[in-house]
mmCIF file of C-alpha atoms in Angstrom:
data_model
loop_
_atom_site.group_PDB
_atom_site.id
_atom_site.type_symbol
_atom_site.label_atom_id
_atom_site.label_comp_id
_atom_site.label_asym_id
_atom_site.label_seq_id
_atom_site.Cartn_x
_atom_site.Cartn_y
_atom_site.Cartn_z
ATOM 1 C CA MET A 1 0.000 0.000 0.000
ATOM 2 C CA LYS A 2 2.835 2.366 0.892
ATOM 3 C CA ASN A 3 4.616 1.568 -2.360
ATOM 4 C CA THR A 4 1.430 2.281 -4.324
ATOM 5 C CA PHE A 5 1.042 5.611 -2.543
ATOM 6 C CA LYS A 6 4.651 6.526 -3.316
ATOM 7 C CA ILE A 7 4.162 5.678 -6.996
ATOM 8 C CA LEU A 8 1.052 7.863 -7.156
ATOM 9 C CA ILE A 9 2.918 10.760 -5.543
ATOM 10 C CA LEU A 10 5.771 10.322 -8.025
ATOM 11 C CA ILE A 11 3.362 10.321 -10.997
ATOM 12 C CA LEU A 12 1.641 13.471 -9.736
ATOM 13 C CA PHE A 13 4.989 15.164 -9.168
ATOM 14 C CA CYS A 14 6.256 14.282 -12.645
ATOM 15 C CA SER A 15 3.009 15.412 -14.258
ATOM 16 C CA ASN A 16 3.135 18.699 -12.397
ATOM 17 C CA SER A 17 6.787 19.240 -13.312
ATOM 18 C CA PHE A 18 6.052 18.606 -16.968
ATOM 19 C CA SER A 19 3.063 20.920 -17.003
ATOM 20 C CA GLN A 20 5.229 23.717 -15.662
ATOM 21 C CA THR A 21 7.482 23.470 -18.738
ATOM 22 C CA ILE A 22 4.593 24.315 -21.099
ATOM 23 C CA LYS A 23 4.290 27.984 -22.025
ATOM 24 C CA PRO A 24 1.968 29.828 -24.413
ATOM 25 C CA LEU A 25 3.568 30.447 -27.783
ATOM 26 C CA SER A 26 3.007 34.184 -27.336
ATOM 27 C CA SER A 27 5.524 34.189 -24.467
ATOM 28 C CA PHE A 28 8.346 32.941 -26.705
ATOM 29 C CA GLN A 29 9.363 36.389 -27.974
ATOM 30 C CA ASN A 30 9.656 37.678 -24.410
ATOM 31 C CA SER A 31 11.607 34.680 -23.203
ATOM 32 C CA THR A 32 15.358 34.619 -22.638
ATOM 33 C CA THR A 33 15.594 31.071 -21.313
ATOM 34 C CA TYR A 34 15.659 29.410 -24.736
ATOM 35 C CA PHE A 35 19.019 31.050 -25.495
ATOM 36 C CA THR A 36 20.655 29.167 -22.628
ATOM 37 C CA GLU A 37 22.783 26.246 -23.763
ATOM 38 C CA ASP A 38 21.988 24.116 -20.714
ATOM 39 C CA ILE A 39 18.272 24.532 -20.021
ATOM 40 C CA HIS A 40 16.498 22.805 -17.140
ATOM 41 C CA PRO A 41 13.694 22.327 -17.841
ATOM 42 C CA VAL A 42 13.397 22.436 -21.612
ATOM 43 C CA TYR A 43 10.390 24.633 -22.384
ATOM 44 C CA TYR A 44 7.595 23.737 -24.776
ATOM 45 C CA TYR A 45 5.972 26.770 -26.418
ATOM 46 C CA LYS A 46 2.477 25.559 -27.273
ATOM 47 C CA ASP A 47 -0.340 26.880 -29.467
ATOM 48 C CA ILE A 48 -2.623 26.966 -26.427
ATOM 49 C CA SER A 49 -5.137 29.361 -27.997
ATOM 50 C CA ASN A 50 -5.415 27.287 -31.215
ATOM 51 C CA TYR A 51 -4.514 30.288 -33.376
ATOM 52 C CA PHE A 52 -3.001 27.860 -35.921
ATOM 53 C CA THR A 53 -6.274 26.122 -36.788
ATOM 54 C CA PRO A 54 -7.769 28.599 -39.340
ATOM 55 C CA PHE A 55 -4.572 28.497 -41.432
ATOM 56 C CA LEU A 56 -4.156 24.742 -41.773
ATOM 57 C CA GLY A 57 -4.995 23.120 -45.098
ATOM 58 C CA GLN A 58 -4.671 24.317 -48.686
ATOM 59 C CA TRP A 59 -4.938 27.823 -50.132
ATOM 60 C CA LYS A 60 -4.953 28.841 -53.788
ATOM 61 C CA TYR A 61 -4.350 31.868 -55.986
ATOM 62 C CA VAL A 62 -5.505 31.760 -59.610
ATOM 63 C CA ASN A 63 -3.857 33.913 -62.269
ATOM 64 C CA GLY A 64 -5.143 33.106 -65.736
ATOM 65 C CA ASN A 65 -4.583 29.409 -66.365
ATOM 66 C CA LYS A 66 -2.047 29.095 -63.558
ATOM 67 C CA THR A 67 -2.957 28.104 -59.981
ATOM 68 C CA PHE A 68 -0.591 28.634 -57.056
ATOM 69 C CA ILE A 69 -1.339 26.265 -54.155
ATOM 70 C CA LEU A 70 0.032 26.718 -50.650
ATOM 71 C CA THR A 71 -0.294 23.797 -48.227
ATOM 72 C CA LEU A 72 0.075 24.433 -44.490
ATOM 73 C CA TRP A 73 0.194 21.935 -41.647
ATOM 74 C CA LYS A 74 0.974 21.959 -37.947
ATOM 75 C CA GLU A 75 3.968 20.294 -36.343
ATOM 76 C CA THR A 76 3.289 19.729 -32.654
ATOM 77 C CA LYS A 77 6.124 20.011 -30.144
ATOM 78 C CA TYR A 78 8.788 20.348 -32.817
ATOM 79 C CA PRO A 79 12.352 20.241 -31.383
ATOM 80 C CA PHE A 80 14.754 23.115 -32.005
ATOM 81 C CA TYR A 81 18.464 22.555 -31.407
ATOM 82 C CA HIS A 82 21.365 24.872 -30.593
ATOM 83 C CA ASN A 83 23.580 22.160 -32.052
ATOM 84 C CA PRO A 84 22.975 18.449 -32.806
ATOM 85 C CA ASP A 85 23.638 17.508 -29.167
ATOM 86 C CA ASN A 86 21.865 20.382 -27.450
ATOM 87 C CA LEU A 87 18.076 20.635 -27.500
ATOM 88 C CA GLN A 88 17.073 24.270 -26.907
ATOM 89 C CA TYR A 89 13.284 24.089 -26.751
ATOM 90 C CA TYR A 90 10.126 22.612 -28.263
ATOM 91 C CA SER A 91 7.538 24.658 -30.111
ATOM 92 C CA ASP A 92 4.368 24.235 -32.116
ATOM 93 C CA VAL A 93 5.075 25.473 -35.628
ATOM 94 C CA ILE A 94 3.372 25.802 -38.998
ATOM 95 C CA PHE A 95 5.214 24.221 -41.909
ATOM 96 C CA GLY A 96 4.386 24.611 -45.582
ATOM 97 C CA HIS A 97 5.004 23.691 -49.200
ATOM 98 C CA TYR A 98 3.842 25.295 -52.430
ATOM 99 C CA LYS A 99 3.373 24.428 -56.094
ATOM 100 C CA LEU A 100 2.305 26.108 -59.340
ATOM 101 C CA ILE A 101 -0.003 24.214 -61.694
ATOM 102 C CA GLN A 102 -1.097 25.069 -65.216
ATOM 103 C CA ASP A 103 -4.680 24.117 -66.201
ATOM 104 C CA TYR A 104 -5.449 22.912 -62.679
ATOM 105 C CA GLY A 105 -8.152 20.249 -62.629
ATOM 106 C CA LEU A 106 -8.189 19.800 -66.410
ATOM 107 C CA ALA A 107 -6.977 16.945 -68.583
ATOM 108 C CA THR A 108 -4.095 19.177 -69.685
ATOM 109 C CA GLU A 109 -2.972 19.843 -66.091
ATOM 110 C CA GLN A 110 0.789 20.362 -65.810
ATOM 111 C CA LEU A 111 3.010 20.920 -62.775
ATOM 112 C CA LEU A 112 5.207 23.958 -63.468
ATOM 113 C CA TYR A 113 7.160 23.874 -60.196
ATOM 114 C CA THR A 114 6.959 22.585 -56.658
ATOM 115 C CA SER A 115 8.881 23.047 -53.419
ATOM 116 C CA GLU A 116 8.490 19.333 -52.683
ATOM 117 C CA THR A 117 11.704 18.421 -54.426
ATOM 118 C CA THR A 118 15.296 17.548 -53.603
ATOM 119 C CA ILE A 119 17.628 20.000 -51.902
ATOM 120 C CA GLY A 120 19.998 21.554 -54.425
ATOM 121 C CA THR A 121 22.102 18.835 -56.037
ATOM 122 C CA THR A 122 21.551 16.301 -53.228
ATOM 123 C CA SER A 123 19.093 13.405 -52.975
ATOM 124 C CA GLN A 124 17.586 14.753 -49.754
ATOM 125 C CA SER A 125 14.108 16.320 -49.893
ATOM 126 C CA TRP A 126 12.931 19.501 -48.210
ATOM 127 C CA GLU A 127 11.063 18.796 -44.959
ATOM 128 C CA THR A 128 9.405 22.172 -45.316
ATOM 129 C CA ILE A 129 9.929 25.403 -47.215
ATOM 130 C CA LEU A 130 7.993 27.581 -44.778
ATOM 131 C CA VAL A 131 8.468 27.971 -41.015
ATOM 132 C CA SER A 132 5.971 30.201 -39.232
ATOM 133 C CA ASP A 133 3.631 30.600 -36.285
ATOM 134 C CA SER A 134 0.654 32.618 -35.078
ATOM 135 C CA THR A 135 0.390 34.384 -31.739
ATOM 136 C CA THR A 136 -2.574 36.633 -32.571
ATOM 137 C CA PRO A 137 -5.949 35.735 -34.115
ATOM 138 C CA ASN A 138 -6.054 35.407 -37.934
ATOM 139 C CA GLU A 139 -2.445 36.399 -38.569
ATOM 140 C CA MET A 140 0.646 34.282 -39.053
ATOM 141 C CA SER A 141 4.193 35.178 -39.999
ATOM 142 C CA GLY A 142 7.517 33.518 -40.569
ATOM 143 C CA ILE A 143 10.178 32.738 -43.152
ATOM 144 C CA ILE A 144 9.676 31.235 -46.613
ATOM 145 C CA SER A 145 12.269 30.144 -49.180
ATOM 146 C CA ASP A 146 11.701 30.456 -52.922
ATOM 147 C CA ILE A 147 13.974 27.677 -54.144
ATOM 148 C CA HIS A 148 13.088 28.479 -57.767
ATOM 149 C CA ALA A 149 14.042 32.161 -57.499
ATOM 150 C CA THR A 150 16.107 33.617 -60.315
ATOM 151 C CA PRO A 151 18.885 33.439 -61.171
ATOM 152 C CA LEU A 152 18.572 29.746 -60.320
ATOM 153 C CA ASN A 153 21.697 28.499 -58.546
ATOM 154 C CA PRO A 154 20.848 25.327 -56.569
ATOM 155 C CA ALA A 155 24.473 24.307 -56.152
ATOM 156 C CA ASN A 156 25.568 27.440 -54.260
ATOM 157 C CA TYR A 157 22.195 28.684 -52.997
ATOM 158 C CA PRO A 158 19.875 25.679 -52.513
ATOM 159 C CA LYS A 159 17.451 27.781 -50.445
ATOM 160 C CA GLY A 160 17.088 30.248 -53.296
ATOM 161 C CA LEU A 161 15.686 33.554 -52.076
ATOM 162 C CA LYS A 162 14.532 33.849 -48.469
ATOM 163 C CA GLY A 163 11.545 36.034 -47.716
ATOM 164 C CA PHE A 164 9.582 37.286 -44.743
ATOM 165 C CA PHE A 165 6.127 35.716 -44.924
ATOM 166 C CA ASN A 166 2.827 37.110 -43.638
ATOM 167 C CA LEU A 167 -0.686 35.690 -44.045
ATOM 168 C CA THR A 168 -3.703 37.584 -42.698
ATOM 169 C CA ILE A 169 -7.203 36.103 -42.866
ATOM 170 C CA ASN A 170 -9.865 38.540 -44.036
ATOM 171 C CA SER A 171 -13.101 38.885 -42.110
ATOM 172 C CA GLY A 172 -16.596 39.252 -43.560
ATOM 173 C CA THR A 173 -16.032 37.374 -46.834
ATOM 174 C CA SER A 174 -18.299 34.585 -48.101
ATOM 175 C CA SER A 175 -15.299 32.417 -48.949
ATOM 176 C CA VAL A 176 -12.379 32.292 -46.534
ATOM 177 C CA THR A 177 -9.642 34.484 -48.007
ATOM 178 C CA ALA A 178 -6.322 35.765 -46.750
ATOM 179 C CA ASN A 179 -3.785 38.346 -47.858
ATOM 180 C CA MET A 180 -0.369 36.818 -48.464
ATOM 181 C CA ARG A 181 2.627 39.130 -48.518
ATOM 182 C CA ILE A 182 6.270 38.143 -48.992
ATOM 183 C CA THR A 183 9.183 40.567 -48.778
ATOM 184 C CA SER A 184 12.886 39.861 -49.166
ATOM 185 C CA ASP A 185 15.594 40.769 -46.702
ATOM 186 C CA ILE A 186 17.463 43.484 -48.553
ATOM 187 C CA GLY A 187 21.236 43.277 -48.342
ATOM 188 C CA LEU A 188 24.428 42.824 -50.315
ATOM 189 C CA ARG A 189 24.191 39.930 -52.766
ATOM 190 C CA SER A 190 26.631 38.152 -55.045
ATOM 191 C CA THR A 191 26.014 38.392 -58.779
ATOM 192 C CA ASP A 192 25.097 34.683 -58.924
ATOM 193 C CA GLN A 193 22.791 34.848 -55.892
ATOM 194 C CA PRO A 194 18.998 34.655 -56.499
ATOM 195 C CA PHE A 195 17.237 37.995 -56.046
ATOM 196 C CA GLN A 196 13.931 37.677 -57.938
ATOM 197 C CA PHE A 197 10.926 35.791 -56.510
ATOM 198 C CA THR A 198 9.074 33.367 -58.771
ATOM 199 C CA ILE A 199 6.301 32.736 -56.226
ATOM 200 C CA PRO A 200 3.511 35.336 -55.763
ATOM 201 C CA THR A 201 4.468 38.006 -53.242
ATOM 202 C CA ASN A 202 1.357 40.142 -52.733
ATOM 203 C CA VAL A 203 -1.894 38.319 -53.519
ATOM 204 C CA VAL A 204 -5.189 37.170 -52.008
ATOM 205 C CA LEU A 205 -5.460 33.427 -51.366
ATOM 206 C CA THR A 206 -8.718 31.489 -51.102
ATOM 207 C CA LYS A 207 -9.111 28.526 -48.740
ATOM 208 C CA MET A 208 -9.705 25.277 -50.647
#
């Protein structure tokens, strides 16, 4: 009986200790603990308010006979490392891929490009091309990579052109729409470094 009681106490203690490591994702930007190389405990920044939910799924933008499709999904408790041997923290995060299709849904449908491809000249595939989160209702932001940006140079610049990504859901529309805006980080670039986006940078997407 005593042993059973001790086990129950231990379970309650461990559960309580774990619960104390969970923090709302909105507190991440104000936190300094995740910069520490030896963190005890390791914090988990969680989408407690479920701000991610409205963004998940597929979105499209149609321009003539070309359809741009953005696919977003949630990774729960994704680990972030300071180095391969040092876990910094866990966080809920939104990942994404995109593709451009000509004559979408028709017999003549043709894939023009996709981010679900191999990395540069390697045989390894991209896990994601978009890393973002949402800490306020109906707005998410993060970093996106246009791996098809011009001039194309997958050998030296496999990530292509990096951009700051923002998606804001519009209110009061019959179909769910969102404004997508992508801007590049302006800085010195080599002559062979991509500088021109091929993906849409300022358009309205419709939820599929």
